mmCIF file of C-alpha atoms and ligand atoms in Angstrom:
data_model
loop_
_atom_site.group_PDB
_atom_site.id
_atom_site.type_symbol
_atom_site.label_atom_id
_atom_site.label_comp_id
_atom_site.label_asym_id
_atom_site.label_seq_id
_atom_site.Cartn_x
_atom_site.Cartn_y
_atom_site.Cartn_z
ATOM 1 C CA MET A 8 -26.959 2.136 8.994
ATOM 2 C CA SER A 9 -24.767 2.417 5.872
ATOM 3 C CA ALA A 10 -20.988 3.282 5.519
ATOM 4 C CA ALA A 11 -19.536 6.321 5.225
ATOM 5 C CA LYS A 12 -17.537 6.843 2.301
ATOM 6 C CA VAL A 13 -13.768 6.124 2.174
ATOM 7 C CA ARG A 14 -11.972 9.592 0.906
ATOM 8 C CA LYS A 15 -8.707 8.950 2.291
ATOM 9 C CA ALA A 16 -5.708 7.423 1.934
ATOM 10 C CA VAL A 17 -2.566 7.078 4.471
ATOM 11 C CA PHE A 18 0.592 6.112 3.061
ATOM 12 C CA PRO A 19 3.268 5.176 5.533
ATOM 13 C CA ALA A 20 6.800 6.068 3.629
ATOM 14 C CA ALA A 21 9.223 7.089 6.601
ATOM 15 C CA GLY A 22 10.592 3.735 6.473
ATOM 16 C CA LEU A 23 14.997 3.634 6.013
ATOM 17 C CA GLY A 24 14.964 1.320 3.078
ATOM 18 C CA THR A 25 17.505 -0.900 4.253
ATOM 19 C CA ARG A 26 16.405 -4.172 2.057
ATOM 20 C CA PHE A 27 17.464 -1.854 -0.648
ATOM 21 C CA LEU A 28 20.918 -0.347 -0.018
ATOM 22 C CA PRO A 29 23.243 0.802 -1.013
ATOM 23 C CA ALA A 30 20.181 2.271 -3.652
ATOM 24 C CA THR A 31 18.317 3.821 -0.613
ATOM 25 C CA LYS A 32 21.095 5.635 0.550
ATOM 26 C CA ALA A 33 20.225 9.303 -0.356
ATOM 27 C CA LEU A 34 16.676 8.228 -2.171
ATOM 28 C CA PRO A 35 13.695 7.672 -0.794
ATOM 29 C CA LYS A 36 12.635 3.522 -1.806
ATOM 30 C CA GLU A 37 9.382 4.995 -2.524
ATOM 31 C CA MET A 38 10.949 6.603 -5.171
ATOM 32 C CA LEU A 39 12.722 3.959 -7.189
ATOM 33 C CA PRO A 40 11.151 3.886 -10.671
ATOM 34 C CA VAL A 41 9.600 0.440 -11.355
ATOM 35 C CA VAL A 42 9.735 0.886 -16.050
ATOM 36 C CA ASP A 43 9.002 4.787 -15.500
ATOM 37 C CA LYS A 44 6.750 5.686 -12.506
ATOM 38 C CA PRO A 45 8.491 5.553 -8.744
ATOM 39 C CA ILE A 46 6.991 2.886 -6.572
ATOM 40 C CA ILE A 47 4.759 4.963 -4.393
ATOM 41 C CA GLN A 48 2.631 6.418 -7.520
ATOM 42 C CA TYR A 49 1.631 3.137 -8.376
ATOM 43 C CA GLY A 50 -0.180 3.078 -5.358
ATOM 44 C CA VAL A 51 -1.641 6.303 -5.017
ATOM 45 C CA GLU A 52 -2.997 5.732 -8.463
ATOM 46 C CA GLU A 53 -4.350 2.866 -7.436
ATOM 47 C CA ALA A 54 -6.425 4.537 -4.641
ATOM 48 C CA LEU A 55 -7.124 7.141 -7.072
ATOM 49 C CA HIS A 56 -8.670 4.843 -9.510
ATOM 50 C CA SER A 57 -10.774 3.385 -6.242
ATOM 51 C CA GLY A 58 -12.732 6.859 -5.788
ATOM 52 C CA ILE A 59 -10.212 8.278 -2.867
ATOM 53 C CA ARG A 60 -8.894 11.813 -3.469
ATOM 54 C CA ASN A 61 -7.141 12.563 -0.450
ATOM 55 C CA ILE A 62 -3.423 11.265 0.444
ATOM 56 C CA VAL A 63 -1.915 11.547 3.231
ATOM 57 C CA ILE A 64 1.760 10.512 3.287
ATOM 58 C CA VAL A 65 3.897 9.926 6.443
ATOM 59 C CA THR A 66 7.486 10.739 6.071
ATOM 60 C CA GLY A 67 10.335 11.073 7.405
ATOM 61 C CA ARG A 68 14.027 12.403 7.132
ATOM 62 C CA GLY A 69 15.453 12.108 3.719
ATOM 63 C CA LYS A 70 12.285 11.642 1.854
ATOM 64 C CA SER A 71 11.696 15.590 0.445
ATOM 65 C CA ALA A 72 11.737 13.647 -3.057
ATOM 66 C CA ILE A 73 8.181 12.417 -2.452
ATOM 67 C CA GLU A 74 7.002 16.042 -1.842
ATOM 68 C CA ASP A 75 8.746 17.397 -4.824
ATOM 69 C CA HIS A 76 7.468 14.655 -7.264
ATOM 70 C CA PHE A 77 3.803 14.716 -6.528
ATOM 71 C CA ASP A 78 3.879 19.083 -6.221
ATOM 72 C CA VAL A 79 4.011 20.896 -9.627
ATOM 73 C CA GLY A 80 7.930 20.945 -10.895
ATOM 74 C CA PHE A 81 7.642 24.764 -12.152
ATOM 75 C CA GLU A 82 11.290 25.122 -13.286
ATOM 76 C CA LEU A 83 10.902 21.731 -15.544
ATOM 77 C CA GLU A 84 7.517 22.834 -16.815
ATOM 78 C CA HIS A 85 8.561 26.286 -17.899
ATOM 79 C CA VAL A 86 11.485 24.655 -20.053
ATOM 80 C CA LEU A 87 8.935 22.183 -21.724
ATOM 81 C CA THR A 88 6.437 24.904 -22.256
ATOM 82 C CA SER A 89 9.662 26.826 -23.744
ATOM 83 C CA ARG A 90 10.016 24.053 -26.143
ATOM 84 C CA ASN A 91 6.873 23.394 -26.943
ATOM 85 C CA LYS A 92 7.395 19.749 -25.496
ATOM 86 C CA ALA A 93 3.378 19.328 -25.093
ATOM 87 C CA GLU A 94 3.572 15.513 -24.369
ATOM 88 C CA LEU A 95 6.531 15.521 -21.940
ATOM 89 C CA LEU A 96 4.561 18.696 -20.292
ATOM 90 C CA SER A 97 1.344 16.387 -19.865
ATOM 91 C CA GLN A 98 3.188 13.651 -18.363
ATOM 92 C CA ALA A 99 4.950 16.003 -16.009
ATOM 93 C CA ARG A 100 1.893 17.735 -14.965
ATOM 94 C CA GLN A 101 -0.393 14.348 -14.765
ATOM 95 C CA VAL A 102 1.956 13.878 -11.258
ATOM 96 C CA SER A 103 0.850 16.819 -9.567
ATOM 97 C CA ASN A 104 -2.899 16.949 -10.770
ATOM 98 C CA LEU A 105 -3.066 13.552 -9.488
ATOM 99 C CA ALA A 106 -4.472 14.158 -5.818
ATOM 100 C CA ASP A 107 -4.661 16.718 -3.127
ATOM 101 C CA VAL A 108 -1.494 15.475 -0.971
ATOM 102 C CA ALA A 109 -0.805 16.313 2.493
ATOM 103 C CA TYR A 110 2.390 15.066 4.261
ATOM 104 C CA ILE A 111 2.876 14.479 8.127
ATOM 105 C CA ARG A 112 6.625 13.636 9.786
ATOM 106 C CA GLN A 113 6.573 10.466 11.869
ATOM 107 C CA LYS A 114 9.662 11.574 13.368
ATOM 108 C CA GLU A 115 11.097 8.068 15.287
ATOM 109 C CA PRO A 116 10.783 5.016 13.451
ATOM 110 C CA LEU A 117 8.512 2.973 16.063
ATOM 111 C CA GLY A 118 6.752 0.537 13.688
ATOM 112 C CA LEU A 119 3.448 0.861 11.346
ATOM 113 C CA GLY A 120 1.145 1.326 14.028
ATOM 114 C CA HIS A 121 2.705 4.228 15.079
ATOM 115 C CA ALA A 122 3.502 5.848 11.509
ATOM 116 C CA VAL A 123 -0.502 5.016 10.998
ATOM 117 C CA SER A 124 -1.573 6.689 14.177
ATOM 118 C CA ARG A 125 0.798 9.813 13.096
ATOM 119 C CA ALA A 126 -2.088 10.667 10.562
ATOM 120 C CA GLN A 127 -4.738 10.743 13.248
ATOM 121 C CA GLU A 128 -5.833 14.624 13.258
ATOM 122 C CA LEU A 129 -5.905 14.546 9.035
ATOM 123 C CA VAL A 130 -7.900 11.209 9.103
ATOM 124 C CA GLY A 131 -10.563 12.433 11.506
ATOM 125 C CA GLN A 132 -13.549 10.576 12.374
ATOM 126 C CA GLU A 133 -13.638 9.030 9.172
ATOM 127 C CA PRO A 134 -13.241 5.402 7.660
ATOM 128 C CA PHE A 135 -9.274 5.588 5.426
ATOM 129 C CA ALA A 136 -7.558 3.254 3.770
ATOM 130 C CA VAL A 137 -3.753 2.552 4.392
ATOM 131 C CA VAL A 138 -1.263 1.460 1.610
ATOM 132 C CA LEU A 139 1.925 0.361 2.037
ATOM 133 C CA PRO A 140 3.815 1.675 -1.065
ATOM 134 C CA ASP A 141 6.431 -1.448 -0.537
ATOM 135 C CA ASP A 142 3.343 -3.196 -2.400
ATOM 136 C CA VAL A 143 2.486 -3.387 -5.904
ATOM 137 C CA ILE A 144 -0.559 -4.552 -6.756
ATOM 138 C CA ASP A 145 -1.398 -5.369 -10.632
ATOM 139 C CA SER A 146 -4.942 -6.115 -10.816
ATOM 140 C CA ALA A 147 -7.943 -5.623 -13.113
ATOM 141 C CA THR A 148 -10.035 -3.761 -10.568
ATOM 142 C CA PRO A 149 -8.078 -1.866 -8.037
ATOM 143 C CA CYS A 150 -7.026 -3.771 -5.056
ATOM 144 C CA LEU A 151 -8.454 -0.929 -2.451
ATOM 145 C CA ARG A 152 -11.870 -1.036 -4.430
ATOM 146 C CA GLN A 153 -12.205 -4.547 -3.945
ATOM 147 C CA LEU A 154 -11.728 -4.244 -0.233
ATOM 148 C CA ILE A 155 -13.765 -0.638 -0.671
ATOM 149 C CA ASP A 156 -16.726 -3.053 -1.460
ATOM 150 C CA VAL A 157 -16.502 -5.595 0.954
ATOM 151 C CA TYR A 158 -15.910 -2.579 3.813
ATOM 152 C CA GLU A 159 -19.414 -1.114 2.339
ATOM 153 C CA PHE A 160 -21.003 -3.818 2.377
ATOM 154 C CA PHE A 161 -20.413 -5.354 6.596
ATOM 155 C CA ASN A 162 -19.662 -2.018 7.410
ATOM 156 C CA ALA A 163 -16.002 -2.865 9.226
ATOM 157 C CA PRO A 164 -12.633 -2.993 8.299
ATOM 158 C CA VAL A 165 -11.298 -5.062 5.789
ATOM 159 C CA LEU A 166 -7.747 -6.360 5.223
ATOM 160 C CA ALA A 167 -6.445 -7.555 2.231
ATOM 161 C CA VAL A 168 -4.701 -11.233 2.139
ATOM 162 C CA MET A 169 -3.058 -13.914 0.061
ATOM 163 C CA GLU A 170 -1.978 -17.217 0.359
ATOM 164 C CA VAL A 171 1.829 -17.683 0.960
ATOM 165 C CA PRO A 172 4.057 -20.574 1.507
ATOM 166 C CA LYS A 173 4.120 -22.147 5.054
ATOM 167 C CA GLU A 174 7.543 -20.916 5.138
ATOM 168 C CA SER A 175 7.500 -17.353 4.095
ATOM 169 C CA ILE A 176 4.546 -16.441 6.560
ATOM 170 C CA SER A 177 7.018 -15.179 9.462
ATOM 171 C CA SER A 178 8.152 -12.076 6.671
ATOM 172 C CA TYR A 179 3.766 -11.117 7.527
ATOM 173 C CA GLY A 180 0.911 -10.608 9.706
ATOM 174 C CA CYS A 181 -1.139 -13.675 9.525
ATOM 175 C CA ILE A 182 -4.710 -14.238 10.119
ATOM 176 C CA ASP A 183 -6.917 -17.073 11.360
ATOM 177 C CA ALA A 184 -10.313 -16.825 9.551
ATOM 178 C CA GLU A 185 -13.146 -18.510 8.652
ATOM 179 C CA SER A 186 -14.807 -17.886 4.828
ATOM 180 C CA VAL A 187 -18.124 -16.059 4.648
ATOM 181 C CA SER A 188 -20.734 -15.671 2.110
ATOM 182 C CA TYR A 189 -19.906 -12.532 -0.149
ATOM 183 C CA ASN A 190 -21.550 -11.979 -3.792
ATOM 184 C CA GLY A 191 -22.542 -15.554 -4.102
ATOM 185 C CA SER A 192 -19.056 -17.061 -3.144
ATOM 186 C CA THR A 193 -17.530 -18.304 0.104
ATOM 187 C CA ASP A 194 -14.210 -18.275 -1.095
ATOM 188 C CA HIS A 195 -12.654 -14.840 -0.957
ATOM 189 C CA VAL A 196 -14.052 -13.180 1.667
ATOM 190 C CA PHE A 197 -13.041 -14.012 5.208
ATOM 191 C CA ARG A 198 -14.371 -12.796 8.957
ATOM 192 C CA ILE A 199 -11.203 -12.874 10.887
ATOM 193 C CA ARG A 200 -10.886 -14.640 14.365
ATOM 194 C CA ASP A 201 -7.282 -13.931 15.519
ATOM 195 C CA LEU A 202 -4.155 -11.782 14.156
ATOM 196 C CA VAL A 203 -0.578 -12.132 14.744
ATOM 197 C CA GLU A 204 2.326 -10.230 13.522
ATOM 198 C CA LYS A 205 5.305 -12.091 11.855
ATOM 199 C CA PRO A 206 4.319 -15.631 13.587
ATOM 200 C CA LYS A 207 7.257 -18.028 14.249
ATOM 201 C CA PRO A 208 6.793 -20.659 11.361
ATOM 202 C CA GLY A 209 5.297 -23.672 13.449
ATOM 203 C CA GLU A 210 2.718 -21.324 15.117
ATOM 204 C CA ALA A 211 1.226 -19.708 12.414
ATOM 205 C CA PRO A 212 -2.789 -20.176 12.355
ATOM 206 C CA SER A 213 -2.943 -20.204 8.384
ATOM 207 C CA ASN A 214 -1.163 -19.225 5.153
ATOM 208 C CA LEU A 215 -3.319 -16.549 4.886
ATOM 209 C CA ALA A 216 -0.444 -13.438 4.692
ATOM 210 C CA ILE A 217 -1.465 -9.639 5.448
ATOM 211 C CA ILE A 218 -0.844 -7.342 1.894
ATOM 212 C CA GLY A 219 -0.157 -3.834 2.769
ATOM 213 C CA ARG A 220 -3.851 -2.322 2.121
ATOM 214 C CA TYR A 221 -6.342 -1.975 4.772
ATOM 215 C CA ILE A 222 -9.584 -0.240 5.206
ATOM 216 C CA LEU A 223 -9.589 1.331 8.809
ATOM 217 C CA THR A 224 -12.136 2.552 11.224
ATOM 218 C CA PRO A 225 -10.918 5.871 13.221
ATOM 219 C CA ASP A 226 -11.539 3.198 16.140
ATOM 220 C CA VAL A 227 -8.087 1.641 15.301
ATOM 221 C CA PHE A 228 -6.362 4.694 16.796
ATOM 222 C CA ASP A 229 -7.343 4.062 20.032
ATOM 223 C CA CYS A 230 -6.542 0.444 19.865
ATOM 224 C CA ILE A 231 -2.699 1.560 18.457
ATOM 225 C CA GLY A 232 -2.489 4.035 21.943
ATOM 226 C CA LYS A 233 -2.969 0.965 23.646
ATOM 227 C CA VAL A 234 -0.409 -1.821 22.963
ATOM 228 C CA GLU A 235 2.456 -2.027 23.925
ATOM 229 C CA PRO A 236 5.491 -2.733 21.381
ATOM 230 C CA GLY A 237 5.256 -6.083 19.856
ATOM 231 C CA ALA A 238 7.804 -7.962 16.899
ATOM 232 C CA GLY A 239 11.007 -6.205 16.541
ATOM 233 C CA GLY A 240 9.982 -4.268 19.335
ATOM 234 C CA GLU A 241 7.671 -1.832 17.362
ATOM 235 C CA ILE A 242 4.265 -0.612 18.043
ATOM 236 C CA GLN A 243 2.499 -3.063 15.499
ATOM 237 C CA LEU A 244 -0.763 -2.369 13.457
ATOM 238 C CA THR A 245 -1.747 -5.810 13.383
ATOM 239 C CA ASP A 246 -1.268 -5.692 17.231
ATOM 240 C CA ALA A 247 -3.942 -2.885 17.233
ATOM 241 C CA LEU A 248 -6.248 -4.550 15.038
ATOM 242 C CA ARG A 249 -5.919 -7.589 17.904
ATOM 243 C CA LEU A 250 -7.039 -5.131 20.679
ATOM 244 C CA LEU A 251 -9.970 -3.904 18.243
ATOM 245 C CA LEU A 252 -11.161 -7.232 16.738
ATOM 246 C CA ARG A 253 -12.573 -7.352 20.419
ATOM 247 C CA ARG A 254 -14.801 -4.414 19.650
ATOM 248 C CA ARG A 255 -15.977 -5.319 16.312
ATOM 249 C CA PRO A 256 -15.791 -7.858 13.525
ATOM 250 C CA ILE A 257 -12.820 -7.530 10.980
ATOM 251 C CA TYR A 258 -13.300 -8.996 7.535
ATOM 252 C CA ALA A 259 -10.182 -9.732 5.104
ATOM 253 C CA VAL A 260 -10.364 -10.311 1.125
ATOM 254 C CA LYS A 261 -8.126 -12.426 -0.989
ATOM 255 C CA PHE A 262 -8.226 -9.846 -3.393
ATOM 256 C CA GLU A 263 -7.836 -10.935 -7.554
ATOM 257 C CA GLY A 264 -4.677 -9.467 -8.753
ATOM 258 C CA LYS A 265 -0.525 -9.900 -8.309
ATOM 259 C CA ARG A 266 1.466 -8.326 -5.607
ATOM 260 C CA TYR A 267 4.792 -7.282 -6.038
ATOM 261 C CA ASP A 268 7.348 -6.839 -2.882
ATOM 262 C CA ALA A 269 9.013 -4.058 -4.797
ATOM 263 C CA GLY A 270 11.232 -2.575 -1.443
ATOM 264 C CA ASP A 271 12.791 -6.284 -1.851
ATOM 265 C CA LYS A 272 15.482 -6.557 -4.224
ATOM 266 C CA LEU A 273 13.907 -9.735 -6.173
ATOM 267 C CA GLY A 274 10.731 -8.815 -5.927
ATOM 268 C CA PHE A 275 11.777 -5.135 -7.244
ATOM 269 C CA LEU A 276 13.151 -7.168 -10.537
ATOM 270 C CA GLN A 277 9.873 -9.392 -10.585
ATOM 271 C CA ALA A 278 7.579 -5.925 -10.847
ATOM 272 C CA THR A 279 10.018 -4.297 -12.943
ATOM 273 C CA VAL A 280 10.438 -7.390 -15.812
ATOM 274 C CA GLU A 281 6.236 -8.301 -15.612
ATOM 275 C CA LEU A 282 4.657 -4.108 -15.647
ATOM 276 C CA ALA A 283 7.422 -3.353 -18.469
ATOM 277 C CA LEU A 284 5.872 -6.501 -20.880
ATOM 278 C CA LYS A 285 2.397 -5.119 -19.806
ATOM 279 C CA HIS A 286 3.512 -1.285 -20.711
ATOM 280 C CA GLU A 287 1.688 0.094 -23.447
ATOM 281 C CA ALA A 288 4.922 1.773 -25.131
ATOM 282 C CA LEU A 289 7.751 -0.531 -24.086
ATOM 283 C CA GLY A 290 5.868 -4.386 -24.201
ATOM 284 C CA GLY A 291 6.068 -4.867 -27.885
ATOM 285 C CA ALA A 292 9.876 -4.103 -28.010
ATOM 286 C CA PHE A 293 10.971 -5.560 -24.618
ATOM 287 C CA ARG A 294 9.400 -8.804 -25.206
ATOM 288 C CA ALA A 295 11.440 -8.945 -28.731
ATOM 289 C CA TYR A 296 14.851 -8.390 -26.059
ATOM 290 C CA LEU A 297 14.084 -10.742 -24.029
ATOM 291 C CA LYS A 298 13.528 -13.257 -26.126
ATOM 292 C CA GLY A 299 16.726 -12.869 -27.900
ATOM 293 C CA LEU A 300 18.609 -13.700 -24.455
ATOM 294 C CA ASP A 301 20.311 -16.601 -24.402
ATOM 295 C CA LEU A 302 18.909 -17.898 -20.444
ATOM 296 C CA GLY A 303 20.318 -21.156 -20.614
HETATM 297 C C1 LIG B 29 3.764 -5.195 7.365
HETATM 298 C C2 LIG B 29 2.975 -5.326 8.236
HETATM 299 C C3 LIG B 29 2.879 -7.143 8.086
HETATM 300 C C4 LIG B 29 2.592 -7.246 6.261
HETATM 301 C C5 LIG B 29 3.473 -6.457 5.610
HETATM 302 C C6 LIG B 29 2.911 -6.673 4.208
HETATM 303 O O1 LIG B 29 5.169 -5.378 7.806
HETATM 304 O O2 LIG B 29 3.377 -5.081 9.494
HETATM 305 O O3 LIG B 29 1.697 -7.539 8.938
HETATM 306 O O4 LIG B 29 2.082 -8.234 6.493
HETATM 307 O O5 LIG B 29 3.538 -5.598 5.641
HETATM 308 O O6 LIG B 29 3.907 -6.140 3.468
HETATM 309 P P1 LIG B 29 6.693 -5.280 7.292
HETATM 310 O O7 LIG B 29 6.666 -5.273 5.775
HETATM 311 O O8 LIG B 29 6.490 -3.436 7.489
HETATM 312 O O9 LIG B 29 7.558 -5.893 7.848
#
C-alpha cells in the first residue's frame, strides 16, 4: 500500500524558553529574530517548501505574539498602503499568506510527548510532521522533504538524526540503529533498533542524536497515552516512539544540511552570523564588516 500524503505539521511552542532568559521573559523564544525572521518562521517555511500546507502550533500562556505574526497585520497594512510602500506591504503580507495555521494550547508543561498529543484532534488519522522550532536547519533540500521521501519509500515513521560529539549526546534523544540501503547508498538511512531520551554519558548506544524533525503516524498518539513520565519527569516523545517500535519499524535519516540550536544563546549567535552571511541583501555588507573586525 502506498504511503498516505503528509499534509500537516505540528510545532510544539509552549516551552518557557528558560535557556534564553532574560530575553524570553516577555517574548516567546520562537519570536526571537534570526536576521530578519522569527525563529519559528524558518520551520514554517521549511514545512511549506516540503509540500505541507497545514500548520498546527501548540502554544501556551504568553505566546500570543506567534498568533499575531501569522495573522493579517491590519493596521500595519493600512498604513503601508496609504504610504504607497508596496515592497514593505508585500513583506508583511507574505507572512500571513504563508500557510493555514491552527492553534491549540498545552495548558501545563508536561513534556514534548504531551505537547504533540495536544494536536491529536487536529491531526486526525493522518501521518504528520513534527517540527521543533528551536532547531533551525539550513539545507539545499528542506530537511522535512528529505524525511518525507524516506517515509514514502518505507511507509513508516522517520526521524532526523545527526552525529554529535560523545560528550554532548546526553542533551538529546539517541538511537541505536543499523544502516539500510536507500537510493543506492547505505550511509545515511537507518532502521532503528532502540532509542533512549537523554542517556547518561557512557550509556549512549551511539553518537546519533535525534534532531527536531519527525514524520509520524497517528498510532503514536496511543503510545504517548501509555508512557509514564521519563527524563526530567516529563512525558517524552522518545519514550512513546520506543513503544511504537515494538509495533512497527521506524527509520532515521542523517539529513544533509546544517542544524542550529537557536533556542540556545551560542547556537542562536551562530545561526545569526551564518544566515546573515547568506542573506541576499545583507550578506555582502555583513561579510565586509566581519572582515574588518580585529578578532585577535
Ligand atoms: C527534544 C527531544 C530530544 C531531541 C531534541 C532535539 O529535547 O526530546 O529527543 O534530541 O529535542 O533538539 P529538548 O531539546 O526539548 O530537551
